[in-house]
mmCIF file of C-alpha atoms in Angstrom:
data_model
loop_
_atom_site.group_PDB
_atom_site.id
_atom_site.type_symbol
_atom_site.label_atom_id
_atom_site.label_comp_id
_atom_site.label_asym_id
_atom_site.label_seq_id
_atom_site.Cartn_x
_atom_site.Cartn_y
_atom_site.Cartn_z
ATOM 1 C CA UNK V 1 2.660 25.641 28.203
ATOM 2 C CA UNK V 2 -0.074 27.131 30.242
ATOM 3 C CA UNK V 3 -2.389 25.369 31.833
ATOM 4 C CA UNK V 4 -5.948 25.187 29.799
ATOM 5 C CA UNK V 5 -7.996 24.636 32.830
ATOM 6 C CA UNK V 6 -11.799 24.918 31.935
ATOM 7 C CA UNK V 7 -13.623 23.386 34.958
ATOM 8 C CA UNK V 8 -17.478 23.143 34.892
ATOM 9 C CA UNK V 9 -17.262 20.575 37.749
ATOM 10 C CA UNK V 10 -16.572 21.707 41.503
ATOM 11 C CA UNK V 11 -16.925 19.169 44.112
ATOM 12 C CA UNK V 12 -14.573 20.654 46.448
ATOM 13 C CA UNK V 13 -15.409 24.333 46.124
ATOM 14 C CA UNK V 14 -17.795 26.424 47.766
ATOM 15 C CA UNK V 15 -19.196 30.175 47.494
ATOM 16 C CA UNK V 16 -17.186 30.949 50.592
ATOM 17 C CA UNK V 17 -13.837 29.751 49.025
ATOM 18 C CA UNK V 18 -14.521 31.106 45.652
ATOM 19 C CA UNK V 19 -14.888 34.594 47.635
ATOM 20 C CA UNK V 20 -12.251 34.180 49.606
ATOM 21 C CA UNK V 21 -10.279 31.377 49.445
ATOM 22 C CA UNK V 22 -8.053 29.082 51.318
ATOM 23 C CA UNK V 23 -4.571 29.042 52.580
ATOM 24 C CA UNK V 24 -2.155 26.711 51.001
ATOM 25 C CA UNK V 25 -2.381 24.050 53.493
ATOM 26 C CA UNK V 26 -6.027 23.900 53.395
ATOM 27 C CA UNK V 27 -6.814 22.970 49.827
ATOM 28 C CA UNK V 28 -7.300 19.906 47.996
ATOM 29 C CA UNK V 29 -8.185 18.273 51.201
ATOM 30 C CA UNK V 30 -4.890 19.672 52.878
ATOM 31 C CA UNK V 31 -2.608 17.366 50.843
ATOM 32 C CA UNK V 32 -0.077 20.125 51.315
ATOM 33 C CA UNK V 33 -0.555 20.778 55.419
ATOM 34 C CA UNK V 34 2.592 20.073 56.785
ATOM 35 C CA UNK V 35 4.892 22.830 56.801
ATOM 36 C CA UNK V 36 7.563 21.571 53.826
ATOM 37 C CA UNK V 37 4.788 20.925 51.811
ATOM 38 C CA UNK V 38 2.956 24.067 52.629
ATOM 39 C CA UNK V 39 6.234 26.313 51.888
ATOM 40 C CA UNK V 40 6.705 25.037 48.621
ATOM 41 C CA UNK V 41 3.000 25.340 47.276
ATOM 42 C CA UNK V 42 3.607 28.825 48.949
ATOM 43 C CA UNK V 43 6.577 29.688 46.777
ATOM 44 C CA UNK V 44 4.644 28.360 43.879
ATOM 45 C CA UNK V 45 1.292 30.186 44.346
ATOM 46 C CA UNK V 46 2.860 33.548 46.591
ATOM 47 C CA UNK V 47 3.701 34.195 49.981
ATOM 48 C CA UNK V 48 0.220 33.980 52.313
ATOM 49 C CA UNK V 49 -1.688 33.796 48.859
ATOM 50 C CA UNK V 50 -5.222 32.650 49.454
ATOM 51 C CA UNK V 51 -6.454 29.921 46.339
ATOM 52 C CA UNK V 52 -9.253 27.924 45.310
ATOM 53 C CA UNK V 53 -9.414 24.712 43.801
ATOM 54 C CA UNK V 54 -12.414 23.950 41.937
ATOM 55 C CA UNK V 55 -12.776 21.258 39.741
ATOM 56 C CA UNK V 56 -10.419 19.206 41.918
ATOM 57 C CA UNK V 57 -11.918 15.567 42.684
ATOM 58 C CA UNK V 58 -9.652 13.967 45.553
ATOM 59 C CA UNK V 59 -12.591 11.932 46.041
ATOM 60 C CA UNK V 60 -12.970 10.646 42.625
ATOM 61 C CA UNK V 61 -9.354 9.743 42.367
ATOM 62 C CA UNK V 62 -9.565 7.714 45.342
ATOM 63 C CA UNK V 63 -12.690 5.824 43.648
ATOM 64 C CA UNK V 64 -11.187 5.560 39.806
ATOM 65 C CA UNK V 65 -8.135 3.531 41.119
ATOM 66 C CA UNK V 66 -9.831 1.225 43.496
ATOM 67 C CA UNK V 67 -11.481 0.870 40.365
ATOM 68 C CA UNK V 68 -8.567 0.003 38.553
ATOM 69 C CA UNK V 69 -6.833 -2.088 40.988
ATOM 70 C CA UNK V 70 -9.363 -4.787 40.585
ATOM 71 C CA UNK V 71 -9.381 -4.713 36.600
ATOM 72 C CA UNK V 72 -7.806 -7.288 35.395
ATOM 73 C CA UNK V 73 -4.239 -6.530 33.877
ATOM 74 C CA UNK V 74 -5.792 -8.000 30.391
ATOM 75 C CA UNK V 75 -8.475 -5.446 30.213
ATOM 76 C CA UNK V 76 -6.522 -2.533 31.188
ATOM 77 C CA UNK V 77 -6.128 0.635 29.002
ATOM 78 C CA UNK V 78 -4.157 3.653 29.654
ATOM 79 C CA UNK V 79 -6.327 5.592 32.211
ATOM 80 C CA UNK V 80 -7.244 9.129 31.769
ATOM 81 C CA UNK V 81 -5.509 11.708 34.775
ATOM 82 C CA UNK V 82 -8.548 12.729 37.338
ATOM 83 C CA UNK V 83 -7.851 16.118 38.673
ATOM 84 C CA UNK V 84 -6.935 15.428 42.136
ATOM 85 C CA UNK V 85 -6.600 19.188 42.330
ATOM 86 C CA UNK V 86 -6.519 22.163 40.694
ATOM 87 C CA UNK V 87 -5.410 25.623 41.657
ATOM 88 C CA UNK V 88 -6.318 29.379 40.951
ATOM 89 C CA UNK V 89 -5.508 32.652 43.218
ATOM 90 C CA UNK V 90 -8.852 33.828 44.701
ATOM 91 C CA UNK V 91 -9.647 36.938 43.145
ATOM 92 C CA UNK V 92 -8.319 36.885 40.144
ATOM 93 C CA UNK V 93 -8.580 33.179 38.907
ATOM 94 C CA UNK V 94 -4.776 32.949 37.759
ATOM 95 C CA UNK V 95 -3.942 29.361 37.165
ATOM 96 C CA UNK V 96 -1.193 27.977 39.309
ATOM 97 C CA UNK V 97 -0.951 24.270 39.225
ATOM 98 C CA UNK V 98 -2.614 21.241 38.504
ATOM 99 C CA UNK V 99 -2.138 17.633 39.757
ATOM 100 C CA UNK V 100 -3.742 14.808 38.165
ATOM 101 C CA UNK V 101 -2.988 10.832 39.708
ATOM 102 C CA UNK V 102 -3.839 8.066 36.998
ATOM 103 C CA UNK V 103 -2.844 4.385 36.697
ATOM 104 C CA UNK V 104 0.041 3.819 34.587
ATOM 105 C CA UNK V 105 0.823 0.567 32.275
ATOM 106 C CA UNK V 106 4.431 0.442 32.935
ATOM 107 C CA UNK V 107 7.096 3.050 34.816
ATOM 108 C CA UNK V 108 8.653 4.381 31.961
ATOM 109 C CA UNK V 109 12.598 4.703 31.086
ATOM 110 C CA UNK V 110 14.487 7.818 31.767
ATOM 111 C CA UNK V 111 15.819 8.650 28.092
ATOM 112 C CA UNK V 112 13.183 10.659 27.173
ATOM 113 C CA UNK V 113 13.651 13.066 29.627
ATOM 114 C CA UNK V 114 16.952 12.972 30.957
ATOM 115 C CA UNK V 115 18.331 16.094 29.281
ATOM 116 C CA UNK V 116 15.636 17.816 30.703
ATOM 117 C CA UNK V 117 14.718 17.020 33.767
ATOM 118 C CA UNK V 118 16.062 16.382 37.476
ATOM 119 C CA UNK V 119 15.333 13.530 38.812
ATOM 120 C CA UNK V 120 14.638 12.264 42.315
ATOM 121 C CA UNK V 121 14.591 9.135 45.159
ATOM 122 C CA UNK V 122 11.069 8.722 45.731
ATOM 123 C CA UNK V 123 8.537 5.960 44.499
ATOM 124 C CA UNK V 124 9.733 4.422 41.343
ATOM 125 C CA UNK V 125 10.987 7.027 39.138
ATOM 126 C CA UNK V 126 10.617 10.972 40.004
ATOM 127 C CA UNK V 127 11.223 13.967 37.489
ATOM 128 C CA UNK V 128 10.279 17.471 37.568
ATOM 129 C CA UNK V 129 11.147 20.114 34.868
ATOM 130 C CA UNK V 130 10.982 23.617 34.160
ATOM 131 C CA UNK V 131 6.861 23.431 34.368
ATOM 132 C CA UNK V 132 6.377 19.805 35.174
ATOM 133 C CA UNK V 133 7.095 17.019 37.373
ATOM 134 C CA UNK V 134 5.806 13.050 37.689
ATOM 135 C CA UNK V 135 6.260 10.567 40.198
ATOM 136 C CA UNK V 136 5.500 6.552 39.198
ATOM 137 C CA UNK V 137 4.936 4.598 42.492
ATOM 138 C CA UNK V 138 3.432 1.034 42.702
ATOM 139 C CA UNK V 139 0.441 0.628 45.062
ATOM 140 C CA UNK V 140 0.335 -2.902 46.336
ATOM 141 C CA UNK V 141 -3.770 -3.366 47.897
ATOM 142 C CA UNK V 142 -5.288 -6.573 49.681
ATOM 143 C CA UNK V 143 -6.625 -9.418 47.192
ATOM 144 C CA UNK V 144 -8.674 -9.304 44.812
ATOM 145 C CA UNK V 145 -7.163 -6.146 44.040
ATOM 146 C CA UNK V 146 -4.082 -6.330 41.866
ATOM 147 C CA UNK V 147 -0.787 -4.396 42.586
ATOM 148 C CA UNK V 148 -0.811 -1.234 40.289
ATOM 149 C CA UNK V 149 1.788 1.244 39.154
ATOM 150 C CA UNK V 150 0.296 5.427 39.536
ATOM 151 C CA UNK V 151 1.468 8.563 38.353
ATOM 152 C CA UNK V 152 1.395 11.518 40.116
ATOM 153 C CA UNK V 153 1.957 14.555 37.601
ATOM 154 C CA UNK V 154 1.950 18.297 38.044
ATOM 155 C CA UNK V 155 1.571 20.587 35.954
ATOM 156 C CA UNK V 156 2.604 24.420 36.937
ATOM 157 C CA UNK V 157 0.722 27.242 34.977
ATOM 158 C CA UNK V 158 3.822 29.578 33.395
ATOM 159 C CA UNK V 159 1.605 32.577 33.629
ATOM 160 C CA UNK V 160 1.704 32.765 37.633
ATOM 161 C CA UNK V 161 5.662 33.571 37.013
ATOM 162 C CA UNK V 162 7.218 31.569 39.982
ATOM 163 C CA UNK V 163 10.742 30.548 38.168
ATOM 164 C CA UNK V 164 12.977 30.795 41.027
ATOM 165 C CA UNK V 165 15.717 28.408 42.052
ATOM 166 C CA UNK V 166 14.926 25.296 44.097
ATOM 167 C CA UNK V 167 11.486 25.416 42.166
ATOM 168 C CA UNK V 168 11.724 22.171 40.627
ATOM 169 C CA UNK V 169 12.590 20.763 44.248
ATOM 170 C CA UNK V 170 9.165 22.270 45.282
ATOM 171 C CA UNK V 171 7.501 20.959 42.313
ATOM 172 C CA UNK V 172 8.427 17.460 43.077
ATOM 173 C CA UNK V 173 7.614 17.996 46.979
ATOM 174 C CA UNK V 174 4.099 18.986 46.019
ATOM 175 C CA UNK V 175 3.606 15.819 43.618
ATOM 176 C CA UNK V 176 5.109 13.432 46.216
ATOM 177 C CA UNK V 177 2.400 15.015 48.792
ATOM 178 C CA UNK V 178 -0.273 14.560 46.505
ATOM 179 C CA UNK V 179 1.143 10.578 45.927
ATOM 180 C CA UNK V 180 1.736 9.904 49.633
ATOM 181 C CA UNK V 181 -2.366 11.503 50.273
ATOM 182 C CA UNK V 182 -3.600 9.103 47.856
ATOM 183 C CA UNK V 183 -1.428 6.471 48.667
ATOM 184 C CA UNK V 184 -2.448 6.757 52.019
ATOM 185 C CA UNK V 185 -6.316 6.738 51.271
ATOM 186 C CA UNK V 186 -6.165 3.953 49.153
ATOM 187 C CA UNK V 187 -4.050 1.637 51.766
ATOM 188 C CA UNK V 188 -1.163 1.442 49.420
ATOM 189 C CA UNK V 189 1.944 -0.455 50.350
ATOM 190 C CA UNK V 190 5.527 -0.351 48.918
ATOM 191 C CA UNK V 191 5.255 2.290 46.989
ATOM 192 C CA UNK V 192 8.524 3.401 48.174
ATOM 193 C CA UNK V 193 7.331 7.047 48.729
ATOM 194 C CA UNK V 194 9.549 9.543 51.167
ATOM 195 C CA UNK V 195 8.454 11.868 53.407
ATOM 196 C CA UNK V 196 9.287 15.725 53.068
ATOM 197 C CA UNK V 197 11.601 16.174 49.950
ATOM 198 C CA UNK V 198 12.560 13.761 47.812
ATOM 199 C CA UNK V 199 16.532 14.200 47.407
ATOM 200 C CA UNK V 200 17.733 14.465 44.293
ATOM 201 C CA UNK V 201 18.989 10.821 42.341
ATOM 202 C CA UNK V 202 21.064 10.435 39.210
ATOM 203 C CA UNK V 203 19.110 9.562 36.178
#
């Protein structure tokens, strides 16, 4: 599917970046700065391509699940994905990816998707698929917070045309990034998250 990405909201854009954008490992707060991570948004989004990400709300993400981890587990309801960001090509506004971070009831079973899907050694249980990839993690935060299971999930627009082999390994590299960034802001621990990326794990 492509990705139906009608933003009105842009608290990380600016006129500058809409103009001209930014390179890979600027965006989204530079989730994707160190050099694996910034090679495989690359191969996603084109070699030196310059994007924007309006409508992306790192911020807000960070907010929602402090939020959550203090609700308590009886008055929880599955929680909507925030865009923690969302890229276009300057220019020409072609959609390239989106990555949303939500809480999650439960980390789900592996039948679903196990025809489908590879699956990978990071956080709970990792996937990524021809145009999508998830990673559940718990976050465990400091009383009176409770511990909390996120998902990470991208979602790669099929109209930019990156199909290429190893793409599902970048897919996953770029959700993990986005999981360790939050992870990190939030003062998460065990979520059992890997640096670089994730090697691949039997389903």
């Amino acid at each position: 599917m492509a990705l139906g990405l009608t933003v009105t909201a842009c608290s990380s854009g600016s006129d500058e970046e809409a103009a001209h954008g930014q390179s890979v490992s600027e965006v989204c707060g530079g989730f994707a700065a160190e050099p694996v991570e910034a090679s495989a948004l690359g191969a996603i989004a084109g070699k030196d391509a310059r994007l924007t990400s309006g409508g992306s709300e790192p911020d807000r993400v960070v907010s929602e699940l402090r939020k959550a981890a203090r609700t308590p587990q009886s008055g929880k309801q599955r929680m909507k994905g925030v865009p923690f960001c969302v890229l276009e090509t300057a220019g020409n506004e072609r959609n390239v990816l989106s990555i949303t971070v939500r809480e999650a009831l439960a980390v789900p079973g592996n039948e679903g998707v196990k025809e489908l899907a590879t699956f990978y050694s990071t956080g709970r249980r990792a996937s990524s698929s021809d145009l999508f990839a998830s990673i559940y993690f718990r976050c465990r935060l400091a009383a009176p917070a409770h511990e909390i299971v996120l998902d990470a999930e991208l979602e790669r627009a099929d109209e930019n045309e990156a199909d290429h082999a190893g793409i599902r390994d970048e897919q996953i590299t770029l959700a993990n990034a986005a999981a360790r960034h939050v992870a990190a802001r939030l003062g998460c621990a065990d979520t059992g998250l890997v640096d670089g990326v994730p090697g691949k794990a039997r389903p």
